[in-house]
PDB file of C-alpha atoms in Angstrom:
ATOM      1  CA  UNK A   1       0.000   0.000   0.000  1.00  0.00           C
ATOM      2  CA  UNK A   2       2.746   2.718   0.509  1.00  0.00           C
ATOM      3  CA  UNK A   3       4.080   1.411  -2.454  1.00  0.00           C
ATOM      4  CA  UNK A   4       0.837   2.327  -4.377  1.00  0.00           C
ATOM      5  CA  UNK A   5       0.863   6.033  -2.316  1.00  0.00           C
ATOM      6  CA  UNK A   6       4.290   6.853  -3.397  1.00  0.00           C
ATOM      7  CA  UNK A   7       3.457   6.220  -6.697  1.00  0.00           C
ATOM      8  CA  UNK A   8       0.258   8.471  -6.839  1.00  0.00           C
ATOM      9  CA  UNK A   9       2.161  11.219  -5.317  1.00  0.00           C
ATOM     10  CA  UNK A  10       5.007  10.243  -8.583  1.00  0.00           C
ATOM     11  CA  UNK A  11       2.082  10.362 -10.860  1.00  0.00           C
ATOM     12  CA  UNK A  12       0.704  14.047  -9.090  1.00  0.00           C
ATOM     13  CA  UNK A  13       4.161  15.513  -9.322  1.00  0.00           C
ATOM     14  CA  UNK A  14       4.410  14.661 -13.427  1.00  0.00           C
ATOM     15  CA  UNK A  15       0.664  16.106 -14.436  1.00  0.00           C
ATOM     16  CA  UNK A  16       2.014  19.055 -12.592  1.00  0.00           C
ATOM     17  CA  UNK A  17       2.231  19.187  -8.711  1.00  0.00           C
ATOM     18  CA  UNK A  18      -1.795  19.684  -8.107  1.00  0.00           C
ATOM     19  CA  UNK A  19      -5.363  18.042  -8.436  1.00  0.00           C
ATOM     20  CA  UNK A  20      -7.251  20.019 -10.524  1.00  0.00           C
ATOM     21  CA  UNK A  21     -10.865  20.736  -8.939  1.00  0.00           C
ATOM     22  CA  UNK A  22     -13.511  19.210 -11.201  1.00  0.00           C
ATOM     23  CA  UNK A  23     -15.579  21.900 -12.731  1.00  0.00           C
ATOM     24  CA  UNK A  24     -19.307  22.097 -13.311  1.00  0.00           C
ATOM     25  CA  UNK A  25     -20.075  22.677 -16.663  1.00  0.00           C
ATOM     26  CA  UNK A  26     -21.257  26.890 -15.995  1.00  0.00           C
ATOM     27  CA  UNK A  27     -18.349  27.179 -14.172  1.00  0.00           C
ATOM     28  CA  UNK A  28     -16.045  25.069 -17.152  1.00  0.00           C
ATOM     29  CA  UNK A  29     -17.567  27.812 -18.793  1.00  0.00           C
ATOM     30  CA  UNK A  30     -17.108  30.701 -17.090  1.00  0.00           C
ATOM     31  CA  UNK A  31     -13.667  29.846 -16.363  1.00  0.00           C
ATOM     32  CA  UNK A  32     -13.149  30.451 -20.322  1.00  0.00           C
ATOM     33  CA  UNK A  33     -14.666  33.503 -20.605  1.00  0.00           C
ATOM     34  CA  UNK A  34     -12.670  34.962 -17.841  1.00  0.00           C
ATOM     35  CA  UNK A  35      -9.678  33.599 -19.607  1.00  0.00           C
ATOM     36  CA  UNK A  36     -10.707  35.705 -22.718  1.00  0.00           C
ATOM     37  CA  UNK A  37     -11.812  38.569 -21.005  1.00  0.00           C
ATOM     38  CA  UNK A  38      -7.980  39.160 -19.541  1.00  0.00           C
ATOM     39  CA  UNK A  39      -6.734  38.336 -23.058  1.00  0.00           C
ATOM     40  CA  UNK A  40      -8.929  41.063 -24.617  1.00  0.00           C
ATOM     41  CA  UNK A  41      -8.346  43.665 -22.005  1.00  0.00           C
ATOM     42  CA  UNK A  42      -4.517  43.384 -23.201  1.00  0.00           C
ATOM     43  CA  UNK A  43      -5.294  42.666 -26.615  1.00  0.00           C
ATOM     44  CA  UNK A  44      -7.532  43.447 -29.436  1.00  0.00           C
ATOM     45  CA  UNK A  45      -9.739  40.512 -30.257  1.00  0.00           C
ATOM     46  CA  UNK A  46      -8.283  40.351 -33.790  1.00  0.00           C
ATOM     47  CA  UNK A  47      -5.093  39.279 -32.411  1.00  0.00           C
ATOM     48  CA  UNK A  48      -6.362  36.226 -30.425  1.00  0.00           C
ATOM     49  CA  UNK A  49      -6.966  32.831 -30.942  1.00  0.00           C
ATOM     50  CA  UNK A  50      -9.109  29.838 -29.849  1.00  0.00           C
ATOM     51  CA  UNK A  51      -5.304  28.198 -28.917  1.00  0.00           C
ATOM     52  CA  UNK A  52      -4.546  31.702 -26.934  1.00  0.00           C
ATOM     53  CA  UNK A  53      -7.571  31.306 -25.169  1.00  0.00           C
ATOM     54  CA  UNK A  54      -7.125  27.561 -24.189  1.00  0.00           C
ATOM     55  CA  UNK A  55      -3.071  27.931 -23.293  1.00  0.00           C
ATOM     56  CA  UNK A  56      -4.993  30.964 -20.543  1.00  0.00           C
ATOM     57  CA  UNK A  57      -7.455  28.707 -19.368  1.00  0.00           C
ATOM     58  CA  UNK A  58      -4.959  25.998 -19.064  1.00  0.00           C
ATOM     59  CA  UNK A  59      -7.971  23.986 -21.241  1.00  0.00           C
ATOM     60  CA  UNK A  60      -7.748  22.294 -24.690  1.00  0.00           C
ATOM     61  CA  UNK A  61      -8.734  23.760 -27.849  1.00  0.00           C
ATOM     62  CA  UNK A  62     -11.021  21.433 -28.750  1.00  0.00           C
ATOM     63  CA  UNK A  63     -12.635  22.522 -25.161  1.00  0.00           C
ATOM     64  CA  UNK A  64     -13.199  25.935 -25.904  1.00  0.00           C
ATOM     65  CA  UNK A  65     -14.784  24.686 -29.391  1.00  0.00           C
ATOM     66  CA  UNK A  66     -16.774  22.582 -27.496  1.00  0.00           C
ATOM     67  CA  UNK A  67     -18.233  25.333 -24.970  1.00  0.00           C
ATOM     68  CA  UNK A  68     -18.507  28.168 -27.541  1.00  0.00           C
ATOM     69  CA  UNK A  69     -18.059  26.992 -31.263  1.00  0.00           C
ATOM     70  CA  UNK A  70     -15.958  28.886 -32.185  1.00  0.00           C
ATOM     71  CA  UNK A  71     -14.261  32.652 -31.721  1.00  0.00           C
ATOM     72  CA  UNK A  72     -17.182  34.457 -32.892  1.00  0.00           C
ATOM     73  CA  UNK A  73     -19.326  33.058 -30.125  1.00  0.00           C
ATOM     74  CA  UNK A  74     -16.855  32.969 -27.820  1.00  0.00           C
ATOM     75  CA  UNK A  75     -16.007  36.619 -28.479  1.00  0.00           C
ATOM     76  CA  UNK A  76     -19.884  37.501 -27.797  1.00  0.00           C
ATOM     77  CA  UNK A  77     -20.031  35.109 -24.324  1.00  0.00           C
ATOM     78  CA  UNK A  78     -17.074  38.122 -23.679  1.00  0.00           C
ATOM     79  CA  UNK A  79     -18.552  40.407 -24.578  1.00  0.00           C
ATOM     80  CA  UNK A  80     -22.031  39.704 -23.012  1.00  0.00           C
ATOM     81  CA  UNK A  81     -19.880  38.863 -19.663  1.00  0.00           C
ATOM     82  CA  UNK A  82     -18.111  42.560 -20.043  1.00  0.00           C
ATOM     83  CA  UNK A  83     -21.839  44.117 -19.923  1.00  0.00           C
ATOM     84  CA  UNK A  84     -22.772  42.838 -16.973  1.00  0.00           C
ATOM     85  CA  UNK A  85     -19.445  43.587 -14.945  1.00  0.00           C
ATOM     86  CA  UNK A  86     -20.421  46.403 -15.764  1.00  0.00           C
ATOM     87  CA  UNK A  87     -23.666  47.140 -14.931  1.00  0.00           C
ATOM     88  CA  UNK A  88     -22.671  46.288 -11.182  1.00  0.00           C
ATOM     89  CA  UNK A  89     -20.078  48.690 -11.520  1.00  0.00           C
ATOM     90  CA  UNK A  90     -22.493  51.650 -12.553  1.00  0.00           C
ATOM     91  CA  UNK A  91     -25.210  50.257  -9.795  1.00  0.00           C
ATOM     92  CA  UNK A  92     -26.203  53.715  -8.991  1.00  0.00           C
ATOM     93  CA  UNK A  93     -25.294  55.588  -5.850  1.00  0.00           C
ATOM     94  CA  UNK A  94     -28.127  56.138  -3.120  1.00  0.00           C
ATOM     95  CA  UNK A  95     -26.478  59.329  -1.464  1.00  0.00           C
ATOM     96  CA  UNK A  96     -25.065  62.170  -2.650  1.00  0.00           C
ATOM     97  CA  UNK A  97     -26.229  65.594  -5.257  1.00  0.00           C
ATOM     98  CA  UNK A  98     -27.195  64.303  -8.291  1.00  0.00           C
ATOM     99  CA  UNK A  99     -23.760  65.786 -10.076  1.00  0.00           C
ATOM    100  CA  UNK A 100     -22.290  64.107  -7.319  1.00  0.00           C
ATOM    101  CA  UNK A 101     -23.946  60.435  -8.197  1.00  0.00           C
ATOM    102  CA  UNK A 102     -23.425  61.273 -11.802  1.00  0.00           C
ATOM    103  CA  UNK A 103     -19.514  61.700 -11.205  1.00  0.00           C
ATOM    104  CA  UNK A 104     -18.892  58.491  -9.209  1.00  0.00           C
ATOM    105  CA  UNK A 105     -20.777  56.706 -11.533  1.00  0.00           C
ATOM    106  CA  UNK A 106     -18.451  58.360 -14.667  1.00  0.00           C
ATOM    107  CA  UNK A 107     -15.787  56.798 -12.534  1.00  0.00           C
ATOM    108  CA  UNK A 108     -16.620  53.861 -12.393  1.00  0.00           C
ATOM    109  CA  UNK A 109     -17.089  54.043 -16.413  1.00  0.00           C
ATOM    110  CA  UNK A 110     -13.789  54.958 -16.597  1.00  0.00           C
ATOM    111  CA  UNK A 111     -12.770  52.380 -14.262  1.00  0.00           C
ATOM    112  CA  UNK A 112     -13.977  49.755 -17.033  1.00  0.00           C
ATOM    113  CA  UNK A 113     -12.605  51.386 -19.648  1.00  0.00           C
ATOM    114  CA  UNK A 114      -9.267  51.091 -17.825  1.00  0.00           C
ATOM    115  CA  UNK A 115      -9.433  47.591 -17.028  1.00  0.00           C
ATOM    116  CA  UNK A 116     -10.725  46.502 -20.752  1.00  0.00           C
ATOM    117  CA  UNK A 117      -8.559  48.604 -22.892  1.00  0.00           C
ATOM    118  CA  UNK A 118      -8.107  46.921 -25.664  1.00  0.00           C
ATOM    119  CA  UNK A 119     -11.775  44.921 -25.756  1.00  0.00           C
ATOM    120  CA  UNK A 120     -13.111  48.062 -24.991  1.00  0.00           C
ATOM    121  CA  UNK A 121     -11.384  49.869 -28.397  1.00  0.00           C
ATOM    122  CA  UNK A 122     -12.459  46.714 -30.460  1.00  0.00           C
ATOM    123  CA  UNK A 123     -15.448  46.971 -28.828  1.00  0.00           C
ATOM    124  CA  UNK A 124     -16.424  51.002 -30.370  1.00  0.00           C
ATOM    125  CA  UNK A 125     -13.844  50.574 -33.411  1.00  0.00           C
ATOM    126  CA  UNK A 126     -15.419  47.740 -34.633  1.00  0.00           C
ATOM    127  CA  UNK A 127     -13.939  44.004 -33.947  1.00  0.00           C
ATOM    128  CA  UNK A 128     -14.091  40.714 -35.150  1.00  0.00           C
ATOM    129  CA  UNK A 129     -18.430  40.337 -35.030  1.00  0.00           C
ATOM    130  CA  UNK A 130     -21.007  42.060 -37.470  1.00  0.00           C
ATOM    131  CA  UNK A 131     -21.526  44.980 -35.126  1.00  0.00           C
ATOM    132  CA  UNK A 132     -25.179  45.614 -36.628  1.00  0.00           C
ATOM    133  CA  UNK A 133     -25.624  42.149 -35.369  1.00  0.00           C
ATOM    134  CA  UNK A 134     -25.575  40.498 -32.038  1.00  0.00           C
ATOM    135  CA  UNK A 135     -22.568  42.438 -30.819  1.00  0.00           C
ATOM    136  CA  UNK A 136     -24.390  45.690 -32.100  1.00  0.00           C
ATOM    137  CA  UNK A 137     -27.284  44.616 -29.567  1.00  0.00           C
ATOM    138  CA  UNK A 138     -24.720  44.374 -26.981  1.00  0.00           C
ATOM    139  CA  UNK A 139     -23.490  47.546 -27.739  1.00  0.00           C
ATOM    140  CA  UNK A 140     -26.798  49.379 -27.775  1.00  0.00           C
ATOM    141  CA  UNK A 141     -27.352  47.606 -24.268  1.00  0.00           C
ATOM    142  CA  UNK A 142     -24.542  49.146 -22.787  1.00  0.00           C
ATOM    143  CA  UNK A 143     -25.022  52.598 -23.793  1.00  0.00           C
ATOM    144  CA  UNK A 144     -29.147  51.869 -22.865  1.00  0.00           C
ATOM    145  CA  UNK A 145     -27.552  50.869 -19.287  1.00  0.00           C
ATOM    146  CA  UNK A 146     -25.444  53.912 -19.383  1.00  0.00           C
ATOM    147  CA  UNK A 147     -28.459  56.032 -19.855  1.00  0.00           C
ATOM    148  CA  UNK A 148     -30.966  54.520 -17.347  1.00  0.00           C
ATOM    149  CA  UNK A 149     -28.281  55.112 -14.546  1.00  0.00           C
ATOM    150  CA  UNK A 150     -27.429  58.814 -15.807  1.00  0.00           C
ATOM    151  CA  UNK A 151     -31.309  59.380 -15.831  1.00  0.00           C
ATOM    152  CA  UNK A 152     -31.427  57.932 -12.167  1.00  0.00           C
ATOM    153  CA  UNK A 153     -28.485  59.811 -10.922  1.00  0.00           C
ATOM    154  CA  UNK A 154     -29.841  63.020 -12.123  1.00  0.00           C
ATOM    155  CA  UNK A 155     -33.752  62.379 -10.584  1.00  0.00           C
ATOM    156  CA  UNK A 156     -35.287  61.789 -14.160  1.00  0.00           C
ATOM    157  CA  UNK A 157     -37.703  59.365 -14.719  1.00  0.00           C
ATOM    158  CA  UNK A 158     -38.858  60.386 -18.239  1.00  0.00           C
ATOM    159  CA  UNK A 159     -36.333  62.366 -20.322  1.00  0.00           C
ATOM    160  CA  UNK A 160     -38.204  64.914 -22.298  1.00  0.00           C
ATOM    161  CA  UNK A 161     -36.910  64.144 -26.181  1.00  0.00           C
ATOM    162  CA  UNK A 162     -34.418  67.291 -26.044  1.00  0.00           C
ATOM    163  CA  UNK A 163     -33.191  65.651 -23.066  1.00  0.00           C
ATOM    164  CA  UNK A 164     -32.793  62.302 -24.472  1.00  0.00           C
ATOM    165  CA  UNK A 165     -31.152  63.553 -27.433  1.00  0.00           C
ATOM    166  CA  UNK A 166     -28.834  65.715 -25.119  1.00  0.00           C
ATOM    167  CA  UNK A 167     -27.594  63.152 -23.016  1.00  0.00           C
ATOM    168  CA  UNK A 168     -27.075  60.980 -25.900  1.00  0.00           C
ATOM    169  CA  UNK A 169     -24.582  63.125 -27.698  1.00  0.00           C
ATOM    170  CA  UNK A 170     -22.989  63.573 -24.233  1.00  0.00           C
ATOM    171  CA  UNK A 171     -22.394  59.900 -23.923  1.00  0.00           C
ATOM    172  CA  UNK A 172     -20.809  59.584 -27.887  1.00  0.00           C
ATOM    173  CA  UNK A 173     -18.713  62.368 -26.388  1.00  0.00           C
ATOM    174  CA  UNK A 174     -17.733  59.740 -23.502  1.00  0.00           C
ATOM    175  CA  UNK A 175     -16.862  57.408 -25.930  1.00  0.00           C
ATOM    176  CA  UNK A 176     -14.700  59.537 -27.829  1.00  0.00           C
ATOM    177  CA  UNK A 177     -12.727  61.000 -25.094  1.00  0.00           C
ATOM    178  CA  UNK A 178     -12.375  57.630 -23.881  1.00  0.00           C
ATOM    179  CA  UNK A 179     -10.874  56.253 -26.883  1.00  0.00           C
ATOM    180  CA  UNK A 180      -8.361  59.220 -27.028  1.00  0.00           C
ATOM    181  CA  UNK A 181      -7.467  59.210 -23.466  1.00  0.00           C
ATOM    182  CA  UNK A 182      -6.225  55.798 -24.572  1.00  0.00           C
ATOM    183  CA  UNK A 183      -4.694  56.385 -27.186  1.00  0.00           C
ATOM    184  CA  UNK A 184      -2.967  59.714 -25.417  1.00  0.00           C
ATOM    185  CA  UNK A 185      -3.260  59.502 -21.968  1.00  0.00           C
ATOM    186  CA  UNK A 186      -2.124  63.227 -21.663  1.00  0.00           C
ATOM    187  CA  UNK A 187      -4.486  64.198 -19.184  1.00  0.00           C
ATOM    188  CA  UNK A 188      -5.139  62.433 -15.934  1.00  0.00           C
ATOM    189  CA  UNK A 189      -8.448  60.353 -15.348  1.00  0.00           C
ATOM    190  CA  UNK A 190      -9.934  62.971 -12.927  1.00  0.00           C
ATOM    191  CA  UNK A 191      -9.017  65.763 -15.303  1.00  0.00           C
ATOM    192  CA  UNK A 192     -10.900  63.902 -18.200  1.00  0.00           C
ATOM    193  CA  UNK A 193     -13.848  63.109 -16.022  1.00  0.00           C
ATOM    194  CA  UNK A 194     -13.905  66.812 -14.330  1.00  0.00           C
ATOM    195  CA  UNK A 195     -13.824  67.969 -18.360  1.00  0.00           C
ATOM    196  CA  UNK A 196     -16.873  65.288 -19.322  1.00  0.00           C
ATOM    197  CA  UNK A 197     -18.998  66.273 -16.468  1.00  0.00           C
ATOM    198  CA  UNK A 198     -18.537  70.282 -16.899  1.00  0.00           C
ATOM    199  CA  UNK A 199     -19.524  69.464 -20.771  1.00  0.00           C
ATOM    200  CA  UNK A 200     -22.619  67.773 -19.408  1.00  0.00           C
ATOM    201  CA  UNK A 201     -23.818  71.177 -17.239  1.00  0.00           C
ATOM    202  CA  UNK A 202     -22.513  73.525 -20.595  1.00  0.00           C
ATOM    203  CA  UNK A 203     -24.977  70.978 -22.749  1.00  0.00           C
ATOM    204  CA  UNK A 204     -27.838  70.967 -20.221  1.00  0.00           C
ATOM    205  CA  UNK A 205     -28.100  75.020 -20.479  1.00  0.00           C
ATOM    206  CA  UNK A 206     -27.406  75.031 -23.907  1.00  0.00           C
ATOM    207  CA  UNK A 207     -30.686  72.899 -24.452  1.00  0.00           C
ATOM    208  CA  UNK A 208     -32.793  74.631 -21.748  1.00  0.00           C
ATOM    209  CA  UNK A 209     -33.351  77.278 -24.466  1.00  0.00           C
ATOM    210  CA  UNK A 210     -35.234  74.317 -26.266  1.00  0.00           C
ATOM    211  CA  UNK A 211     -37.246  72.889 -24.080  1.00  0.00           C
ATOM    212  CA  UNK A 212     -38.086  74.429 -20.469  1.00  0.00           C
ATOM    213  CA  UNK A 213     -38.100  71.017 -18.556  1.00  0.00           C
ATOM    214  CA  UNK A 214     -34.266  70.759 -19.471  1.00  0.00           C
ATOM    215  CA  UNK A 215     -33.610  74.590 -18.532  1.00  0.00           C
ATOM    216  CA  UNK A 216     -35.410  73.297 -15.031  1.00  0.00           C
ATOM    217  CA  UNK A 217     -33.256  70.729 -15.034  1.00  0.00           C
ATOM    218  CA  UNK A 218     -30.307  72.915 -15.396  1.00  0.00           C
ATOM    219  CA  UNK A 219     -31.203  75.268 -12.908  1.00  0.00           C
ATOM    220  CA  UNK A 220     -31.915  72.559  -9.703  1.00  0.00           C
ATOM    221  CA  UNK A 221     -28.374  71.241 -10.586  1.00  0.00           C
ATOM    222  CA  UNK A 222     -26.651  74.539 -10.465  1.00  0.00           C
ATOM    223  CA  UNK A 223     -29.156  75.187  -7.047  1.00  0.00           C
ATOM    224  CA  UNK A 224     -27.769  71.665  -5.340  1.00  0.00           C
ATOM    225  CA  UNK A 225     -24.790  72.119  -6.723  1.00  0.00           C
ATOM    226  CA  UNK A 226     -23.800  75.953  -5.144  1.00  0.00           C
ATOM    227  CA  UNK A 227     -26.199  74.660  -2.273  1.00  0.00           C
TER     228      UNK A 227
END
């Protein structure tokens, strides 16, 4: 019997020192993803394989095929699994001026776009997936997140159209400066964010002189704001 123990502990030291837990299949699955999701926040998705992915995960190839298909679908699990990181990360604050709620919740934007550079660039650039498609829907449901929590941060339950519209460009504007900050990064994060969330107040009176609900709007942020 020691005999047979020695030689299992022989065996354990060749396949490489440790069991491996055995998996359920969501968490087989999840494992993967998470693999690709550090691989794309590195590197764009173009320059990525299926074998990348596996030699992460510490999986076989023909594992990943078996879990996702292929890269396409593998890229959208990703993706999909980005989204909701991130909609825990812009849970709204409770406390706090609504300019106030709106910043921490830009930083926490920011925060993503940090920690998923290059998915993130791929992501607004265009990547590897039709973007009109099923990544286009996951797209759209980002920026529809992003919106619901700026609307909540800011008391409004129903944006008035002129209000939709305005925060709408603001957020392309996000996305922009995001991509250049980047690309630059010659201007600190809280500079970039202080610069995004003044644009926001210069936007809001701008469009008060369209529609009165916005100019409202304008003038209980400046009021809670100074107050």
């Amino acid at each position: 019997m020691g005999d047979r123990a020695v030689a299992g502990k022989a065996r354990g030291r060749q396949s490489g020192g440790r069991a491996r837990r055995r998996l359920s299949v969501d968490e087989r699955r999840d494992e993967l993803i998470e693999a690709a999701l550090q691989l794309f926040s590195t590197r764009s998705p173009e320059d990525i394989s299926i074998d990348d992915v596996a030699a992460a995960a510490g999986a076989s190839r023909a594992l990943v095929y078996h879990y996702f298909g292929g890269k396409y679908e593998l890229y959208l699990a990703a993706l999909g699994s980005a989204a909701k990181q991130l909609s825990v990360l812009l849970e709204p604050p409770t406390e706090g001026k609504p300019l106030d709620r709106l910043r921490i919740s830009l930083s926490r934007y920011f925060d993503f776009v940090e920690s998923h550079a290059a998915g993130y660039t791929a992501l607004l650039r265009g990547g590897p997936a039709d973007r009109s498609g099923e990544v286009g829907e996951i797209v759209d449901g980002i920026r529809q997140l992003l919106l619901d929590r700026i609307l909540h941060s800011l008391d409004v339950v129903t944006p008035s159209p002129v209000l939709r519209i305005t925060l709408r460009s603001w957020m392309a504007a996000v996305e922009t400066a995001g991509l250049d900050w980047l690309d630059n990064r010659d201007v600190t994060r809280p500079q970039l964010e202080a610069l995004l969330v003044d644009h926001l107040v210069v936007m809001f009176h701008a469009a008060g002189r369209h529609d009165p609900g916005t100019g409202e709007l304008f003038d209980r942020l400046a009021h809670e704001e100074m107050g």
